[in-house]
Coordinates of C-alpha atoms in Angstrom, one line a residue:
Chain A
M22 CA 87.4 85.8 65.1
N23 CA 84.6 86.2 67.5
K24 CA 81.4 88.0 66.7
S25 CA 81.2 91.7 67.5
I26 CA 78.1 93.0 69.3
L27 CA 77.2 96.6 70.4
S28 CA 78.2 97.7 73.8
Q29 CA 75.4 97.9 76.4
F30 CA 76.9 101.2 77.6
N31 CA 76.4 103.0 74.3
V32 CA 74.2 106.1 74.9
V33 CA 72.7 107.0 71.5
K34 CA 71.0 109.9 70.0
T35 CA 69.9 110.1 66.4
I36 CA 68.6 113.3 64.6
G37 CA 68.0 112.6 60.9
E38 CA 71.2 111.7 59.2
E39 CA 73.4 112.2 62.2
T40 CA 73.9 109.9 65.3
W41 CA 75.9 110.6 68.3
V42 CA 77.2 107.7 70.6
Y43 CA 78.8 108.1 73.9
N44 CA 80.3 105.0 75.6
T45 CA 79.9 105.4 79.4
L46 CA 82.5 102.8 80.1
T47 CA 85.4 104.0 77.8
S48 CA 84.3 107.7 77.6
S49 CA 84.5 107.5 73.8
F50 CA 82.3 110.0 71.8
I51 CA 81.6 109.4 68.1
K52 CA 79.4 111.0 65.5
F53 CA 78.2 108.6 62.9
P54 CA 76.2 109.0 59.7
T55 CA 73.0 107.4 60.8
K56 CA 73.0 104.9 58.0
Q57 CA 76.5 103.6 59.1
W58 CA 75.4 103.4 62.7
D59 CA 72.2 101.6 61.7
S60 CA 74.4 99.0 59.9
L61 CA 76.3 98.1 63.0
P62 CA 77.3 95.5 64.2
L63 CA 77.0 93.9 60.9
Q64 CA 79.7 95.4 58.9
D65 CA 82.2 94.2 56.3
D66 CA 84.6 97.1 56.9
E67 CA 87.3 95.3 59.2
E68 CA 89.2 98.6 59.8
L69 CA 86.0 100.2 61.0
I70 CA 85.0 97.2 63.2
A71 CA 88.6 97.3 64.7
M72 CA 88.4 100.9 65.5
L73 CA 84.9 100.6 67.1
L74 CA 86.2 97.7 69.2
R75 CA 89.1 99.8 70.4
Q76 CA 86.7 102.6 71.3
G77 CA 84.4 100.1 73.2
I78 CA 81.5 101.0 71.0
L79 CA 81.6 97.4 69.7
I80 CA 82.7 94.5 72.0
D81 CA 83.6 90.9 71.6
E82 CA 80.3 89.0 72.3
T83 CA 82.3 86.7 74.7
V84 CA 83.3 89.4 77.0
N85 CA 81.4 90.8 80.1
E86 CA 81.6 94.5 80.0
V87 CA 79.9 94.9 83.5
A88 CA 82.8 92.8 84.9
K89 CA 85.3 95.4 83.6
Y90 CA 83.5 98.1 85.4
K91 CA 83.0 96.0 88.5
Y92 CA 86.8 95.4 88.5
Y93 CA 87.4 99.1 88.4
F94 CA 85.0 99.7 91.1
Y95 CA 86.3 97.1 93.6
S96 CA 89.9 97.9 92.8
K97 CA 89.2 101.3 94.1
I98 CA 87.5 100.0 97.2
F99 CA 90.3 97.7 98.1
N100 CA 93.2 100.1 97.3
K101 CA 95.4 99.9 100.4
N102 CA 98.0 102.5 99.2
V103 CA 96.3 105.6 100.4
L104 CA 94.5 106.6 103.6
N105 CA 92.1 109.5 103.2
V106 CA 91.2 111.0 106.5
T107 CA 88.7 113.8 106.9
I108 CA 89.1 115.4 110.3
A109 CA 86.8 117.8 112.0
P110 CA 88.8 119.5 114.7
T111 CA 85.3 121.1 115.8
M112 CA 81.8 120.4 114.8
Q113 CA 80.8 124.0 115.6
C114 CA 80.3 126.6 112.9
N115 CA 80.2 130.3 112.8
F116 CA 77.5 130.3 110.1
S117 CA 74.0 129.1 110.2
C118 CA 73.3 128.0 106.6
P119 CA 69.7 126.7 106.5
Y120 CA 70.4 123.8 104.2
C121 CA 73.5 122.5 106.2
F122 CA 73.4 118.7 106.3
E123 CA 75.0 118.5 109.6
G124 CA 71.9 120.2 111.0
N125 CA 71.8 119.6 114.8
N126 CA 75.0 117.5 114.8
K127 CA 77.2 120.6 115.4
N128 CA 77.1 120.6 119.2
F129 CA 80.5 118.9 119.8
S130 CA 83.1 121.4 120.9
Q131 CA 86.8 121.5 120.0
M132 CA 88.8 118.3 119.9
S133 CA 90.5 117.4 123.2
E134 CA 94.2 116.9 123.4
E135 CA 93.7 113.2 124.1
I136 CA 91.8 112.9 120.8
E137 CA 94.2 115.0 118.9
N138 CA 97.1 112.8 120.2
Q139 CA 95.2 109.6 119.2
I140 CA 94.7 110.8 115.7
V141 CA 98.5 111.7 115.4
Q142 CA 99.5 108.3 116.6
F143 CA 97.1 106.7 114.2
L144 CA 98.4 108.6 111.3
I145 CA 102.0 107.9 112.3
K146 CA 101.4 104.2 112.3
Q147 CA 99.4 104.3 109.1
S148 CA 102.0 106.4 107.3
E149 CA 104.4 103.5 107.4
K150 CA 102.4 101.7 104.7
K151 CA 100.0 104.3 103.3
K152 CA 100.1 107.6 101.7
I153 CA 98.2 110.1 104.0
Q154 CA 95.9 112.6 102.7
I155 CA 93.9 114.8 105.2
C156 CA 90.9 116.9 104.6
W157 CA 90.2 119.5 107.3
F158 CA 86.5 119.7 107.7
G159 CA 84.0 120.7 110.3
G160 CA 81.6 122.5 111.3
E161 CA 84.0 125.4 110.4
P162 CA 87.5 124.0 110.7
L163 CA 89.1 127.2 111.1
L164 CA 87.3 127.9 114.4
A165 CA 89.8 125.2 115.7
F166 CA 92.8 126.4 113.8
N167 CA 94.9 125.8 116.8
K168 CA 94.1 122.1 116.6
I169 CA 94.8 122.0 112.9
L170 CA 98.2 123.5 113.5
S171 CA 99.0 121.4 116.5
I172 CA 98.3 118.2 114.7
S173 CA 100.1 119.3 111.6
N174 CA 103.1 120.3 113.7
K175 CA 103.2 116.9 115.5
L176 CA 103.1 115.1 112.2
N177 CA 105.9 117.4 110.9
E178 CA 107.9 116.8 113.9
N179 CA 107.6 113.1 113.2
N180 CA 108.7 113.6 109.7
I181 CA 105.4 112.1 108.4
S182 CA 104.7 112.7 104.7
Y183 CA 101.1 113.8 104.0
S184 CA 99.2 116.2 102.0
A185 CA 96.1 118.1 103.2
N186 CA 93.3 120.5 102.1
I187 CA 90.7 122.5 104.0
I188 CA 87.0 122.8 103.3
T189 CA 86.0 126.2 104.8
N190 CA 83.4 129.0 104.6
G191 CA 86.3 131.3 104.1
S192 CA 85.4 133.7 106.8
L193 CA 88.2 133.1 109.1
L194 CA 91.1 133.1 106.8
K195 CA 92.6 136.0 108.6
E196 CA 96.1 137.3 108.8
E197 CA 97.1 135.0 111.8
V198 CA 95.8 131.9 110.0
I199 CA 97.3 132.7 106.6
K200 CA 100.8 133.3 108.1
N201 CA 100.6 129.7 109.6
L202 CA 99.3 127.9 106.5
S203 CA 102.8 126.9 105.2
S204 CA 103.2 124.2 107.8
L205 CA 99.9 122.4 106.8
H206 CA 101.1 120.9 103.5
L207 CA 98.0 122.2 101.7
T208 CA 97.3 121.4 98.1
H209 CA 94.2 123.6 98.1
I210 CA 91.7 125.5 100.1
Q211 CA 88.1 124.9 99.2
I212 CA 85.7 127.8 99.9
S213 CA 81.9 127.3 99.6
L214 CA 80.1 130.2 98.0
D215 CA 76.4 130.6 97.1
G216 CA 76.8 133.4 94.6
V217 CA 77.8 137.1 94.6
G218 CA 77.0 139.6 97.3
E219 CA 73.4 139.5 98.5
E220 CA 72.7 136.2 96.9
H221 CA 75.5 134.5 98.8
D222 CA 74.6 136.3 102.0
K223 CA 71.0 135.3 102.0
N224 CA 72.0 131.7 103.2
R225 CA 75.6 131.9 104.0
H226 CA 75.7 134.5 106.7
Y227 CA 77.1 134.6 110.2
K228 CA 75.1 133.3 113.1
N229 CA 74.1 136.8 113.9
G230 CA 72.8 137.4 110.5
K231 CA 75.8 139.6 109.4
A232 CA 76.6 139.2 105.7
S233 CA 79.8 137.3 104.9
F234 CA 80.6 137.6 101.3
D235 CA 82.8 140.8 101.5
D236 CA 84.8 139.4 104.4
I237 CA 85.4 136.2 102.4
C238 CA 86.6 138.1 99.2
Q239 CA 88.9 140.3 101.4
N240 CA 90.4 137.1 102.9
I241 CA 90.9 135.7 99.4
E242 CA 92.7 138.8 98.3
K243 CA 95.0 138.5 101.3
L244 CA 95.5 134.8 100.7
L245 CA 96.6 135.5 97.0
Q246 CA 98.9 138.3 98.1
Q247 CA 100.6 136.2 100.7
T248 CA 100.6 132.6 99.5
D249 CA 100.5 130.6 96.3
I250 CA 98.1 128.2 97.7
K251 CA 95.3 127.1 95.2
I252 CA 91.9 128.4 96.0
C253 CA 88.9 126.3 94.9
L254 CA 85.6 128.1 95.0
Q255 CA 82.7 125.5 95.2
V256 CA 79.5 127.4 94.2
G257 CA 76.2 125.9 95.3
V258 CA 73.5 125.9 92.4
D259 CA 69.9 125.4 93.1
N260 CA 66.4 126.6 91.9
S261 CA 66.9 129.8 94.0
K262 CA 70.2 130.7 92.4
L263 CA 70.5 129.1 89.0
N264 CA 73.1 131.6 87.7
S265 CA 75.3 131.6 90.9
Y266 CA 78.1 129.6 89.3
R267 CA 78.3 132.0 86.3
D268 CA 77.9 135.1 88.5
V269 CA 80.9 134.0 90.7
Y270 CA 82.9 133.2 87.6
F271 CA 82.5 136.6 86.2
Y272 CA 82.9 138.4 89.5
M273 CA 86.2 136.7 90.2
K274 CA 87.3 137.2 86.7
E275 CA 86.8 140.9 87.1
R276 CA 88.3 141.1 90.7
F277 CA 91.2 138.6 90.5
P278 CA 92.0 138.2 86.8
K279 CA 95.5 137.1 87.2
A280 CA 94.6 134.5 89.8
L281 CA 91.9 133.0 87.6
A282 CA 94.1 133.0 84.6
S283 CA 97.0 131.3 86.4
K284 CA 94.4 128.8 87.9
Q285 CA 95.3 129.8 91.4
I286 CA 91.6 130.3 91.7
E287 CA 89.4 127.6 90.2
I288 CA 85.7 127.5 90.3
G289 CA 83.4 124.6 90.4
D290 CA 79.7 124.1 90.9
N291 CA 77.9 121.9 93.4
V292 CA 74.5 121.3 91.9
I293 CA 72.2 120.6 94.6
K294 CA 70.2 117.7 93.5
D295 CA 66.9 116.5 94.8
R296 CA 68.3 113.7 96.9
T297 CA 66.3 111.6 99.3
D298 CA 65.1 113.6 102.3
F299 CA 67.4 116.3 101.2
D300 CA 65.0 118.9 99.8
T301 CA 64.1 120.9 102.9
S302 CA 63.6 124.2 101.2
N303 CA 62.1 122.9 97.8
N304 CA 65.0 124.5 96.0
C305 CA 66.9 121.4 94.9
L306 CA 67.0 120.6 91.3
S307 CA 64.8 117.8 90.1
K308 CA 66.3 115.7 87.2
K309 CA 64.2 117.5 84.7
Q310 CA 65.2 120.8 86.1
L311 CA 68.8 119.7 86.0
F312 CA 68.5 118.7 82.4
E313 CA 66.9 122.0 81.5
K314 CA 69.7 123.9 83.2
D315 CA 72.4 121.9 81.3
L316 CA 70.5 122.3 78.0
R317 CA 70.2 126.1 78.6
E318 CA 73.9 126.3 79.3
L319 CA 74.9 124.2 76.4
K320 CA 72.8 126.4 74.0
D321 CA 74.2 129.7 75.2
P322 CA 77.7 130.9 74.1
I323 CA 78.2 132.8 77.3
Y324 CA 78.5 129.5 79.0
K325 CA 81.2 128.2 76.7
H326 CA 83.8 128.0 79.4
F327 CA 81.7 126.3 82.1
C328 CA 79.0 124.4 80.5
P329 CA 78.5 120.7 81.4
G330 CA 80.9 118.2 80.0
L331 CA 80.7 114.5 79.2
P332 CA 80.3 112.6 82.5
G333 CA 83.4 110.4 83.6
L334 CA 83.6 107.1 85.2
S335 CA 81.9 107.0 88.6
L336 CA 83.8 105.3 91.3
P337 CA 82.7 104.4 94.9
C338 CA 82.5 107.3 97.4
M339 CA 84.0 107.1 100.9
Y340 CA 80.9 105.2 102.3
R341 CA 82.2 102.0 100.6
L342 CA 85.9 102.7 101.1
P343 CA 87.5 101.0 104.0
Y344 CA 90.5 103.4 103.7
A345 CA 88.6 106.6 103.8
L346 CA 87.6 107.8 107.3
A347 CA 86.0 110.9 108.8
I348 CA 86.8 111.7 112.4
D349 CA 84.7 114.2 114.4
S350 CA 86.0 116.2 117.2
K351 CA 85.1 113.6 119.8
G352 CA 87.0 110.9 117.9
Y353 CA 84.0 109.1 116.5
I354 CA 84.9 107.6 113.1
Y355 CA 82.4 107.6 110.2
H356 CA 82.2 106.5 106.5
C357 CA 80.1 109.5 105.3
L358 CA 80.5 113.2 105.8
E359 CA 76.7 113.4 106.3
H360 CA 77.0 111.2 109.5
M361 CA 79.6 113.3 111.3
G362 CA 78.6 114.4 114.7
N363 CA 76.1 111.6 115.0
P364 CA 77.8 108.9 117.1
S365 CA 75.0 106.4 116.5
L366 CA 76.2 106.2 112.8
S367 CA 79.8 105.9 113.7
I368 CA 81.9 102.6 113.0
G369 CA 84.1 103.2 116.0
N370 CA 86.2 105.7 117.9
I371 CA 89.8 106.6 117.5
T372 CA 90.4 106.1 121.2
Q373 CA 89.5 102.4 120.9
G374 CA 91.9 102.0 118.0
Q375 CA 89.3 99.7 116.4
V376 CA 86.4 99.7 114.0
S377 CA 83.5 97.2 113.5
S378 CA 84.4 94.9 110.6
M379 CA 80.7 94.1 110.4
K380 CA 79.8 97.7 109.9
L381 CA 82.7 98.2 107.5
A382 CA 81.6 95.2 105.3
N383 CA 77.9 96.3 105.4
M384 CA 78.8 99.7 104.3
T385 CA 81.1 98.5 101.5
F386 CA 78.5 96.2 100.0
A387 CA 75.4 98.3 101.0
E388 CA 72.8 98.0 98.3
D389 CA 75.4 96.9 96.0
P390 CA 74.5 98.1 92.3
F391 CA 76.2 94.8 91.1
D392 CA 73.4 92.9 92.8
D393 CA 70.8 95.0 91.3
E394 CA 69.3 93.8 88.0
E395 CA 68.2 97.2 86.9
C396 CA 71.7 98.7 87.4
L397 CA 73.3 95.7 85.7
H398 CA 71.2 96.3 82.5
C399 CA 71.6 100.2 82.6
N400 CA 73.6 101.8 79.9
V401 CA 74.7 104.6 82.4
L402 CA 76.0 102.4 85.2
P403 CA 79.7 103.3 84.7
I404 CA 79.0 107.1 85.1
C405 CA 76.4 106.6 87.9
G406 CA 78.0 103.7 90.0
G407 CA 74.6 103.1 91.6
D408 CA 74.8 106.7 93.0
C409 CA 74.6 107.4 96.8
P410 CA 74.6 104.4 99.0
L411 CA 72.5 106.2 101.7
D412 CA 69.8 107.0 99.1
R413 CA 69.9 103.4 97.9
I414 CA 69.3 102.2 101.3
K415 CA 66.4 104.8 102.0
E416 CA 64.8 103.9 98.8
K417 CA 65.2 100.1 99.0
G418 CA 62.1 98.3 97.6
K419 CA 60.5 101.4 96.1
E420 CA 59.5 101.0 92.5
K421 CA 60.5 104.5 91.4
K422 CA 64.0 105.2 92.5
S423 CA 64.9 109.0 92.9
Y424 CA 68.6 108.0 93.2
C425 CA 68.9 106.9 89.5
S426 CA 71.1 109.2 87.6
Y427 CA 69.4 111.9 85.6
Y428 CA 71.8 110.8 82.7
K429 CA 69.6 107.7 82.4
D430 CA 66.7 109.8 81.1
Y431 CA 68.6 112.8 79.7
L432 CA 72.3 112.3 78.6
A433 CA 71.2 111.1 75.1
D434 CA 69.4 114.4 74.5
L435 CA 72.4 116.4 75.6
L436 CA 74.9 114.8 73.2
P437 CA 74.2 116.8 70.1
Y438 CA 74.5 120.0 72.1
M439 CA 77.8 118.8 73.7
Y440 CA 78.9 118.2 70.0
N441 CA 77.8 121.6 68.9
I442 CA 79.6 123.6 71.7
N443 CA 82.8 121.6 71.8
H444 CA 83.4 119.9 68.4
K445 CA 81.4 121.5 65.6
T446 CA 83.5 123.5 63.2
E447 CA 82.1 126.6 61.7
S448 CA 81.4 126.1 58.1
Chain B
M2 CA 79.7 116.9 55.8
N3 CA 78.3 113.8 57.4
E4 CA 81.0 111.3 58.0
L5 CA 82.1 109.4 61.0
Q6 CA 84.1 111.6 63.5
I7 CA 85.9 110.5 66.7
L8 CA 85.1 113.3 69.0
K9 CA 86.7 111.8 72.0
T10 CA 89.0 108.9 72.2
G11 CA 88.0 106.1 74.6
H12 CA 90.3 105.1 77.3
P13 CA 92.4 102.1 76.1
D14 CA 91.4 98.7 77.3
N15 CA 94.9 97.5 77.6
I16 CA 96.5 98.7 80.9
D17 CA 99.5 97.1 82.6
I18 CA 97.9 96.1 86.0
L19 CA 101.5 95.7 87.4
D20 CA 102.1 99.3 86.9
D21 CA 100.1 100.9 89.9
S22 CA 100.3 104.3 88.4
E23 CA 98.6 103.3 85.1
L24 CA 95.8 101.6 86.9
E25 CA 95.5 104.5 89.3
D26 CA 95.0 106.8 86.3
V27 CA 91.8 104.9 85.6
L28 CA 90.7 104.5 89.1
G29 CA 91.3 108.1 90.3
G30 CA 94.9 108.1 91.4
D31 CA 95.3 108.7 95.1
T32 CA 92.2 110.5 95.9
I33 CA 89.0 109.2 97.1
N34 CA 86.8 111.2 94.7
C35 CA 88.8 112.5 92.0
K36 CA 88.4 110.5 88.8
K37 CA 91.8 111.5 87.4
G38 CA 91.9 111.7 83.7
Y39 CA 88.2 110.6 83.4
S40 CA 85.8 113.1 84.9
T41 CA 85.4 116.8 84.3
N42 CA 82.7 119.0 85.4
S43 CA 81.9 122.5 84.1
N44 CA 85.2 124.1 83.8
E45 CA 87.2 121.1 82.9
H46 CA 89.7 121.3 85.7
I47 CA 87.7 120.5 88.8
T48 CA 86.3 117.1 89.7
E49 CA 84.1 116.4 92.5
C50 CA 82.6 113.5 94.3
S51 CA 79.0 112.6 93.5
C52 CA 77.7 114.4 96.6
G53 CA 79.6 117.5 95.7
Y54 CA 81.2 118.1 98.9
I55 CA 84.8 117.5 98.0
I56 CA 86.5 118.7 94.9
K57 CA 90.0 118.2 93.5
T58 CA 91.6 120.5 91.0
D59 CA 94.7 119.0 89.6
C60 CA 93.0 116.5 87.3
P61 CA 94.2 116.9 83.8
Y62 CA 91.5 117.3 81.2
P63 CA 91.5 113.9 79.3
A64 CA 93.9 114.3 76.5
D65 CA 92.4 113.5 73.0

């Protein structure tokens, strides 16, 4: 039998006689008596060793754990079974949120019929070998609902099998839109919120400054009355609105209790992290602030239903995936939503029917974490995946890398609290 | 009581790579960002891409 050694992916926190260990590759979470933990990997208890090998806390000294994660990572990249297409039928928007990453890239008007037909032909061809998933995006996609409907109808007429979702600000989900949603094959509608009432309206208002929250809630009400489409509320959380997620949760629980209970409404949070060149308003959460927020939520019973959980395996985002494309209203093709509307960052155009393989390859392997010594020796690599490729490119060569996951510094300190809230039994 | 407790079972190492669905459970199924069966965020039903723009809701909470 080969020698067993401790996994490099164990994140460990010891407090007195108790030690918590989370393995970021296998997602196993174990509490040990500290004395027992300290005795590892030298243990005579074969049953214990076998169990810890199964959980990935111990590994056979001859295996390469990084290779296993690398295998997962690249299997995902080269999965040819599914084509994910994000389509912006318009890049224009009826809101003027100050933090919008599309910034000045929203000048493109509605998609022309030529581009629309090119996209339809492309999807018909791809559907012969791949499962098609469409994400309607923008600008505000519902400003060009006629295009969404037209493309969907053409795919339906050709008996193309696909599923779709919409990412919208929710303000245009009016009667005439709702009654036509059934032909879109929607799995869900994602609506972005920034909080409740004035807090939401502070940033997410119409271009003329008019508040939008009440309109959105009325639209949600109509949507719930007339369809069974799932609604996902994605709530932005930053330093100016730390409680927005909680506030939206309780507001929706009060206003739409049945939909929340049946999970027709689900609520997620989008924590606005202090990414490279992203913090234009000084409201993004630094790693320390993110840790403090998570810790506060884990300590407070009121957050029981939505406090942070153990982080899962991180797999490459669309930037590295050849079979995930974003197409803007002029037909330019991108590999990152943040690039949309900026043709200089495109990899091709749908009208050409081709993309640059050089650009594709350079994006797939851009600042590859598996070529980075620091990443290769990091115990949170499987839950970080090297993080955002754009940030890695921007910070290349810098000594202090802001893209490193905050889990690298703080996950261990969160483990006892995750245990307390989810697993500790009252004595 | 201070004794060893498995709080969350790790995903098994042995998967049948010839069974696409089994591997896809690990790799996130057929979505670009959803880490099916693996990742959860706050309310345990929604997963999101690392940049937070896209979420998906039908990922089961990992069974323990």
